[in-house]
Short mmCIF file of C-alpha atoms in Angstrom, two decimals:
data_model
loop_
_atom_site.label_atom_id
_atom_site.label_comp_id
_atom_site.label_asym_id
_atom_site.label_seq_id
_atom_site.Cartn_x
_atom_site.Cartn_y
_atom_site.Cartn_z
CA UNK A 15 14.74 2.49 15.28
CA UNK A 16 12.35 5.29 15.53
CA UNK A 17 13.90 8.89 16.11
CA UNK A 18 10.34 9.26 18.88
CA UNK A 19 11.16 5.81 20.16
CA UNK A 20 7.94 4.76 18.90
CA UNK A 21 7.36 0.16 19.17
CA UNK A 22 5.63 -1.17 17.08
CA UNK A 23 3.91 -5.29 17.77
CA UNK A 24 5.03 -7.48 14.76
CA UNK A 25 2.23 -9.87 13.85
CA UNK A 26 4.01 -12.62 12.99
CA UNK A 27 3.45 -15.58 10.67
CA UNK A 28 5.87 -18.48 8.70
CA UNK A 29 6.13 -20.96 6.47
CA UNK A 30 9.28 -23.51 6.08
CA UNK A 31 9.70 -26.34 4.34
CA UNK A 32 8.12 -28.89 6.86
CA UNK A 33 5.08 -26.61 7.70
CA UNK A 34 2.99 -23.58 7.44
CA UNK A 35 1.91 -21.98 10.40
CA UNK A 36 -1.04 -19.25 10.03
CA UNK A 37 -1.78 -18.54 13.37
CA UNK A 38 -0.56 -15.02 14.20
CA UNK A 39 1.95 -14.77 16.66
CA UNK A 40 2.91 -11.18 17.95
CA UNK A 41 6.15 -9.86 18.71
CA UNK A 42 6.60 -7.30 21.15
CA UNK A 43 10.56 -7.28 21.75
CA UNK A 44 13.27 -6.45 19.72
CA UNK A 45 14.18 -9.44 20.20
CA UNK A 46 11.77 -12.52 20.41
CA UNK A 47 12.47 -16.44 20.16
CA UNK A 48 9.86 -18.04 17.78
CA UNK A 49 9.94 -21.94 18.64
CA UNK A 50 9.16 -24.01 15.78
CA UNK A 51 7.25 -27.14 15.96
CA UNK A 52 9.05 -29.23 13.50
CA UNK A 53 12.58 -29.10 12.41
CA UNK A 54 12.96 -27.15 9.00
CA UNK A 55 16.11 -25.94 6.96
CA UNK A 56 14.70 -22.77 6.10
CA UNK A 57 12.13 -20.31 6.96
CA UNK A 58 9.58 -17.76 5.52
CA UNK A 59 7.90 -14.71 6.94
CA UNK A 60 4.35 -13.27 6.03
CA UNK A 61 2.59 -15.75 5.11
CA UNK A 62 1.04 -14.53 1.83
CA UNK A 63 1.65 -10.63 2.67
CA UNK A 64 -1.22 -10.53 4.68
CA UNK A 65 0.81 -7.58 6.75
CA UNK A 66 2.20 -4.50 6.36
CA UNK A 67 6.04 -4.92 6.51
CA UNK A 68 9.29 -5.85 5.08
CA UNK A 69 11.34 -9.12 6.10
CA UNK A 70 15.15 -9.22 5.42
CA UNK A 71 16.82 -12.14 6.40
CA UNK A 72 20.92 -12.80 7.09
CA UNK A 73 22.32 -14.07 3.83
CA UNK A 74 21.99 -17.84 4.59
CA UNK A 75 18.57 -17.20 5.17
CA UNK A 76 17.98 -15.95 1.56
CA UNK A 77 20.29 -18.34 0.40
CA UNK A 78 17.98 -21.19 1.75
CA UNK A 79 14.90 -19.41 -0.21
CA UNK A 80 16.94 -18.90 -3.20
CA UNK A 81 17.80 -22.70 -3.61
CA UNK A 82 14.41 -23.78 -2.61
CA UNK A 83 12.95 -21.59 -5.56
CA UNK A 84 14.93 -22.86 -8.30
CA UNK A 85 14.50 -26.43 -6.83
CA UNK A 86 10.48 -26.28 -6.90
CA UNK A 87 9.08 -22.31 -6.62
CA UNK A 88 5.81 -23.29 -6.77
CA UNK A 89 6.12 -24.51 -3.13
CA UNK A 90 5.50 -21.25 -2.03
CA UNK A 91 2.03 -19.04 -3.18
CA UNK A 92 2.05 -17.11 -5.90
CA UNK A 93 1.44 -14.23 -3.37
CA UNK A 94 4.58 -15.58 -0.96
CA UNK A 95 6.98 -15.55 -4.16
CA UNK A 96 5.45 -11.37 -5.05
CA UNK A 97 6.35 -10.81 -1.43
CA UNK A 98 9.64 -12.24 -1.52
CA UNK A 99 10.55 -10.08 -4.56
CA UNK A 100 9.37 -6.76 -2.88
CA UNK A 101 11.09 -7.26 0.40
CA UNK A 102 14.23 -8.11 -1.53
CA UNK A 103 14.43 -5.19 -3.87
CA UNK A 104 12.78 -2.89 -1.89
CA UNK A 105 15.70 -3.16 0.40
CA UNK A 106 18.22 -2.92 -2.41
CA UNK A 107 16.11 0.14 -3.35
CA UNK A 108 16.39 1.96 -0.03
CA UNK A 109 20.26 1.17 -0.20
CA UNK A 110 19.87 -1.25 2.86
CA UNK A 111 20.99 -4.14 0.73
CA UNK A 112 23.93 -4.64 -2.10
CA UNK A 113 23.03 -5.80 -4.96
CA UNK A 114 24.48 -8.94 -5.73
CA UNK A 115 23.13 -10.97 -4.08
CA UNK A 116 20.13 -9.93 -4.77
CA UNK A 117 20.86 -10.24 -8.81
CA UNK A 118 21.75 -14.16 -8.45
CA UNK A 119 17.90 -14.25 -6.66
CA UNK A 120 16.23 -13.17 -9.69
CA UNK A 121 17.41 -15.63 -11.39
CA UNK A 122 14.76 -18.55 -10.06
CA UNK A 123 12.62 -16.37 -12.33
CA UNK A 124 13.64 -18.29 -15.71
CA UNK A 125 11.30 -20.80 -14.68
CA UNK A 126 8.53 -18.20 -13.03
CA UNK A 127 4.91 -18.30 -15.58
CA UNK A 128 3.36 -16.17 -13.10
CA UNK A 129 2.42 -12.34 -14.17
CA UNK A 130 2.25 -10.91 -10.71
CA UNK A 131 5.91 -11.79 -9.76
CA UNK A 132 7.37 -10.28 -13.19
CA UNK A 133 5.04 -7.15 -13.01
CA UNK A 134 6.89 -6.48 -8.96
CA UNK A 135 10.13 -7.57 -10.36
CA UNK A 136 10.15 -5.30 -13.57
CA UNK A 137 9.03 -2.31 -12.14
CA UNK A 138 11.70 -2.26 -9.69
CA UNK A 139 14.06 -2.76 -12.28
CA UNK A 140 13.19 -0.26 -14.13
CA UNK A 141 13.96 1.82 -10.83
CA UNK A 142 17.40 0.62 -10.38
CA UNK A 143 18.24 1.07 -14.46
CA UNK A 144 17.47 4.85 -13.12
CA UNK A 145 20.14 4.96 -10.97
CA UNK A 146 23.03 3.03 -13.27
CA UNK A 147 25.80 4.68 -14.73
CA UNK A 148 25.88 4.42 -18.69
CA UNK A 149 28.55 0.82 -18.69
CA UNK A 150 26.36 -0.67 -15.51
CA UNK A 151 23.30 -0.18 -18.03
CA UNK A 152 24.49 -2.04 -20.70
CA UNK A 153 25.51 -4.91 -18.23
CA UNK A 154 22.26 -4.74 -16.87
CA UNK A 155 20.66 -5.09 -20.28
CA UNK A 156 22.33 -8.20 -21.39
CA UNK A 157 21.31 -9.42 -17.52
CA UNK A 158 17.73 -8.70 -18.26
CA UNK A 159 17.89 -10.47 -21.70
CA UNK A 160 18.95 -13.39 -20.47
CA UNK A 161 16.74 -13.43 -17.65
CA UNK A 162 13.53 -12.87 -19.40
CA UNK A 163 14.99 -15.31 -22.32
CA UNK A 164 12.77 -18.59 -21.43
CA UNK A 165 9.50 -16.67 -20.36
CA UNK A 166 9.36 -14.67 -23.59
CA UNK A 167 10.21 -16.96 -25.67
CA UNK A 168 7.66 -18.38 -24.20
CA UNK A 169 4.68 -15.96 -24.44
CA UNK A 170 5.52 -14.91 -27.66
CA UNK A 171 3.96 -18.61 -28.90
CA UNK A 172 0.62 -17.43 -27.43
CA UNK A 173 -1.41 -15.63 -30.14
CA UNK A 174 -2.31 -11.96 -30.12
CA UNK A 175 -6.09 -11.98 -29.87
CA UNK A 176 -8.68 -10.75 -26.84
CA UNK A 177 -9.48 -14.34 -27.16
CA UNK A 178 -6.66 -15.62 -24.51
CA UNK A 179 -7.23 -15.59 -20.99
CA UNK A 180 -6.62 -12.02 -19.24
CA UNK A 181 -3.59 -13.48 -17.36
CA UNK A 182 -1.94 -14.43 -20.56
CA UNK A 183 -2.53 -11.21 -22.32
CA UNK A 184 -0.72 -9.56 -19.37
CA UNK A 185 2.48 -11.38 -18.90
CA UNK A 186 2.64 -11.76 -22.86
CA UNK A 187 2.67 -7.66 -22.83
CA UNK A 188 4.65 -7.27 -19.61
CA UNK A 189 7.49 -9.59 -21.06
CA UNK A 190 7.63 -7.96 -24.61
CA UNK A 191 7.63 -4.29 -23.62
CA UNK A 192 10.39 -5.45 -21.27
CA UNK A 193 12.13 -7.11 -23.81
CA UNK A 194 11.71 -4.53 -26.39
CA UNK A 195 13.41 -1.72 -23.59
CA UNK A 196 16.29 -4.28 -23.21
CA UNK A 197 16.53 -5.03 -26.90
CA UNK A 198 15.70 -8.32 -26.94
CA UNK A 199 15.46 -9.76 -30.70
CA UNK A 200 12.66 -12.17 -29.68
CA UNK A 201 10.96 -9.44 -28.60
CA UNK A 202 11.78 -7.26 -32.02
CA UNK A 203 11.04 -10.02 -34.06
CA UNK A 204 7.96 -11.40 -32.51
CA UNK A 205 6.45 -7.31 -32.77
CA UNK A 206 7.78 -7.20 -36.32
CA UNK A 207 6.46 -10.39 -37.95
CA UNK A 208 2.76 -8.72 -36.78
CA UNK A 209 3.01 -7.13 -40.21
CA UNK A 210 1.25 -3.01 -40.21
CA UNK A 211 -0.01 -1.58 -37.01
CA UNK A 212 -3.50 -1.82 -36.51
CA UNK A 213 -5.76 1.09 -36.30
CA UNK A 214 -7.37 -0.01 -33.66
CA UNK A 215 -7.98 -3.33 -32.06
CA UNK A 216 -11.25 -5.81 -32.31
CA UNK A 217 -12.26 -9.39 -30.90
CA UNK A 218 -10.76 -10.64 -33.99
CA UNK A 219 -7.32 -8.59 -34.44
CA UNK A 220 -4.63 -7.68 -32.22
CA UNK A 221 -5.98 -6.27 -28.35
CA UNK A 222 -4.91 -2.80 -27.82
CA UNK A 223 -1.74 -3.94 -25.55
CA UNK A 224 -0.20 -5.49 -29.02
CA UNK A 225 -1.03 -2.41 -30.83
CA UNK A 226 0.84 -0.15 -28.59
CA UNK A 227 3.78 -2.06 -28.67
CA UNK A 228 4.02 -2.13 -32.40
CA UNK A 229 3.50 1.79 -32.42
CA UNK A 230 5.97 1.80 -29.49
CA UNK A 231 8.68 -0.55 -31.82
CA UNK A 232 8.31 1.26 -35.15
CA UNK A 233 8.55 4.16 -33.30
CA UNK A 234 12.06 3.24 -31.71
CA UNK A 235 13.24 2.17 -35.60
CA UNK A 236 11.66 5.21 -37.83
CA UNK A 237 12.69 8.30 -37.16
CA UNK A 238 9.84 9.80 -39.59
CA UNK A 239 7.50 7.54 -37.95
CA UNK A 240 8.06 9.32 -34.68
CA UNK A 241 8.17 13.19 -35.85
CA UNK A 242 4.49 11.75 -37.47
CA UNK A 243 3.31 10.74 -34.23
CA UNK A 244 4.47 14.03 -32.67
CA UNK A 245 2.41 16.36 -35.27
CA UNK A 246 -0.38 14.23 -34.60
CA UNK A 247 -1.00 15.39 -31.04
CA UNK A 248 -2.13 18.63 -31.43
CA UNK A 249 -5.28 16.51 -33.01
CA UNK A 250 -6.04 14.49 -30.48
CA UNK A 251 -9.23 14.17 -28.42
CA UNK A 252 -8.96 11.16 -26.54
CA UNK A 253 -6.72 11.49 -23.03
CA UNK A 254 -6.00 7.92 -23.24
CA UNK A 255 -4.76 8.45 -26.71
CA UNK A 256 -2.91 11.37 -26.33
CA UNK A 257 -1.34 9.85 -22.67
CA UNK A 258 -0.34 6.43 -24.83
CA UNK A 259 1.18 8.73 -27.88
CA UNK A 260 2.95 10.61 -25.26
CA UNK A 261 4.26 7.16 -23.68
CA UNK A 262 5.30 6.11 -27.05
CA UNK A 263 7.14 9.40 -27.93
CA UNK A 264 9.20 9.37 -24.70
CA UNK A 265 10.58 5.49 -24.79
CA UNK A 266 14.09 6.79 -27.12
CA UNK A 267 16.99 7.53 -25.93
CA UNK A 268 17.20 10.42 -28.31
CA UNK A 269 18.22 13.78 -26.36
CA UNK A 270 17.46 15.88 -29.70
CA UNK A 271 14.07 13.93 -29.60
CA UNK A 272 12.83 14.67 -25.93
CA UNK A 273 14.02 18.26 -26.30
CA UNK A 274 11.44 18.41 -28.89
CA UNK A 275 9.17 16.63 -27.31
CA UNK A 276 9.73 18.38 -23.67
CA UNK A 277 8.84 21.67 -26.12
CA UNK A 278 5.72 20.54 -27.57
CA UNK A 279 4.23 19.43 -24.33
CA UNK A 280 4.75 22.87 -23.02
CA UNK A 281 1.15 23.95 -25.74
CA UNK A 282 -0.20 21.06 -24.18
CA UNK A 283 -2.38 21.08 -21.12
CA UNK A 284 -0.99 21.11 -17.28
CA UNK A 285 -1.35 17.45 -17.11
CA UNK A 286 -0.14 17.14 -20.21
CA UNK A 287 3.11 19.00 -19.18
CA UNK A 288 3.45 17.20 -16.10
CA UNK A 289 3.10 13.75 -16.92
CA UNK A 290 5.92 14.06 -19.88
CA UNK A 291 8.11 15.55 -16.98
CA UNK A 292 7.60 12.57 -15.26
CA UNK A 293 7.97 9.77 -17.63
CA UNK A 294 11.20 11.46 -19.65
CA UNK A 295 12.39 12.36 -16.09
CA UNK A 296 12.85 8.57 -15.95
CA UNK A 297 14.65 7.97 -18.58
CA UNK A 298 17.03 11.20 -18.94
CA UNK A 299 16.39 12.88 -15.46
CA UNK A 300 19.40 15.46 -16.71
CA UNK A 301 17.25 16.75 -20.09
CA UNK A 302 14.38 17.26 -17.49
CA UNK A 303 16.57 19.24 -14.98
CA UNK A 304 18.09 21.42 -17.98
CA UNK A 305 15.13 22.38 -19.93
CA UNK A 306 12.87 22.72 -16.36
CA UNK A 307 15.56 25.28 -15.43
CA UNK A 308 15.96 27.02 -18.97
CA UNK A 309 12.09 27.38 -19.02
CA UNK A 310 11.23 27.77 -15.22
CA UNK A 311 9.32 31.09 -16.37
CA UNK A 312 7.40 29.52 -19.20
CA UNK A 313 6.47 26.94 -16.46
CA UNK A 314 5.38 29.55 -13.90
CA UNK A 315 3.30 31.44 -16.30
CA UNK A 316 1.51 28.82 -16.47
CA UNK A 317 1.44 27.40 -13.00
CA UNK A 318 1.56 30.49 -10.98
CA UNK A 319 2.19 30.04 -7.54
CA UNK A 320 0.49 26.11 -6.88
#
């Protein structure tokens, strides 16, 4: 419902599990009567997100997806299967769904080798992690571990190179960064048993993705590893460097750490300063709030009035 009673016209488009139907067909009520032409137990919007717009369903309706996926997901696209995902959690995200349901869903994904649907479904993890109390996080850890558990054990047989194919590198990165935040030993193990961290990555070593996540490990594991890593910014050149280094330095849960860290970024340049706002504002929004408050003048000196 629109506050200006604005209308939009739904172009509409399904798939079930007797046929898919492309054709658009637009809805102009709020409520319309789609007829199909073959009998089907369930049925699926938005044919391969083509437009702009979030399907819920009633909760038989996802039910019905739900089974088909674990029965056979490759039924539906790739794309179909991303879009399923987004519409689910987004709604979870804007509080218009519990999340339950919604948790027994992801679970089809134990059998998903695709990168696109785990790069949706982590990042809107991530986003709900945000908003857990400190016992719902740990829940939602050993959730995540067990989720990921087949697909990472999987990846983590692939080897390390530039040589694999580029979908490969990213799910194989994707799954152990993931399972690295949710403390997965596979994931621990499989970044440890890479022996010393490269200094760089070539065609015949480690691609720059591995590297990263063995700084980002030994990083999590040695305290005088990190403090290292945070005298070496003032020495850095690069922006992708010293935007990685900064990435690295704010994955811990240390408070004592991202005070120091939310100090040192303060010498550092404006985009400096705001991007390690924004990614330790993810991960202890309260630190952020505190020191932004304690140093609001320090920040204005610098900002002025923009």
């Amino acid at each position: 419902d629109s506050p200006y009673n604005y209308t939009w016209h739904i172009p509409f488009t399904y798939t079930t599990n007797a046929e898919r139907v492309d054709k658009v067909i637009i809805l102009t009520e709020k409520e319309n009567i789609v007829k199909l032409s073959k009998p089907a137990t369930w049925i699926k919007a938005n044919n391969d997100f083509r437009m702009y717009y979030i399907t819920n369903y009633d909760l038989v309706g996802w039910k019905k997806l739900y089974h088909q996926l674990v029965t056979d997901h490759t039924i539906f696209t790739t794309t179909d299967r991303i879009q399923m995902l987004s519409d689910l959690l987004s709604l979870v995200t804007a509080d218009r769904l519990d999340i339950t349901f919604p948790l027994q869903f992801l679970t089809y994904m134990k059998k998903e080798k695709e990168f696109g649907p785990w790069k949706l479904a982590t990042e809107h993890w991530h986003h709900l992690m945000n908003r857990m109390s400190p016992a719902e996080k740990f829940a939602a850890k050993i959730y995540a571990r067990d989720l990921i558990d087949e697909a990472l054990k999987d990846v983590v047989q692939l080897n390390t190179s530039f040589n694999k194919p580029i979908k490969e590198r990213l799910l194989q990165f994707l799954l152990v960064e993931t399972g690295i935040a949710v403390d997965h030993p596979v994931a621990e193990e499989f970044i440890d048993k890479l022996g010393d961290i490269s200094s760089g990555a070539t065609e015949e070593g480690p691609e720059p993705g591995i590297v990263y996540l063995q700084k980002l490990r030994r990083a999590q594991t040695d305290k005088k590893y990190w403090t290292e890593l945070l005298e070496t910014l003032p020495d850095l050149k690069d922006p992708d460097e010293i935007s990685e280094t900064y990435q690295i330095l704010c994955d811990t849960n240390n408070a004592t750490a991202l005070k120091a860290l939310l100090e040192s970024s303060l010498k550092g340049s404006e985009d400096v300063q705001q991007d390690v706002l924004a990614i330790i504002s993810k991960i202890k929004p309260e630190i952020v709030w505190k020191f932004f408050r304690k140093n609001y003048f320090r920040y204005y000196e610098a900002y002025g009035k923009s």
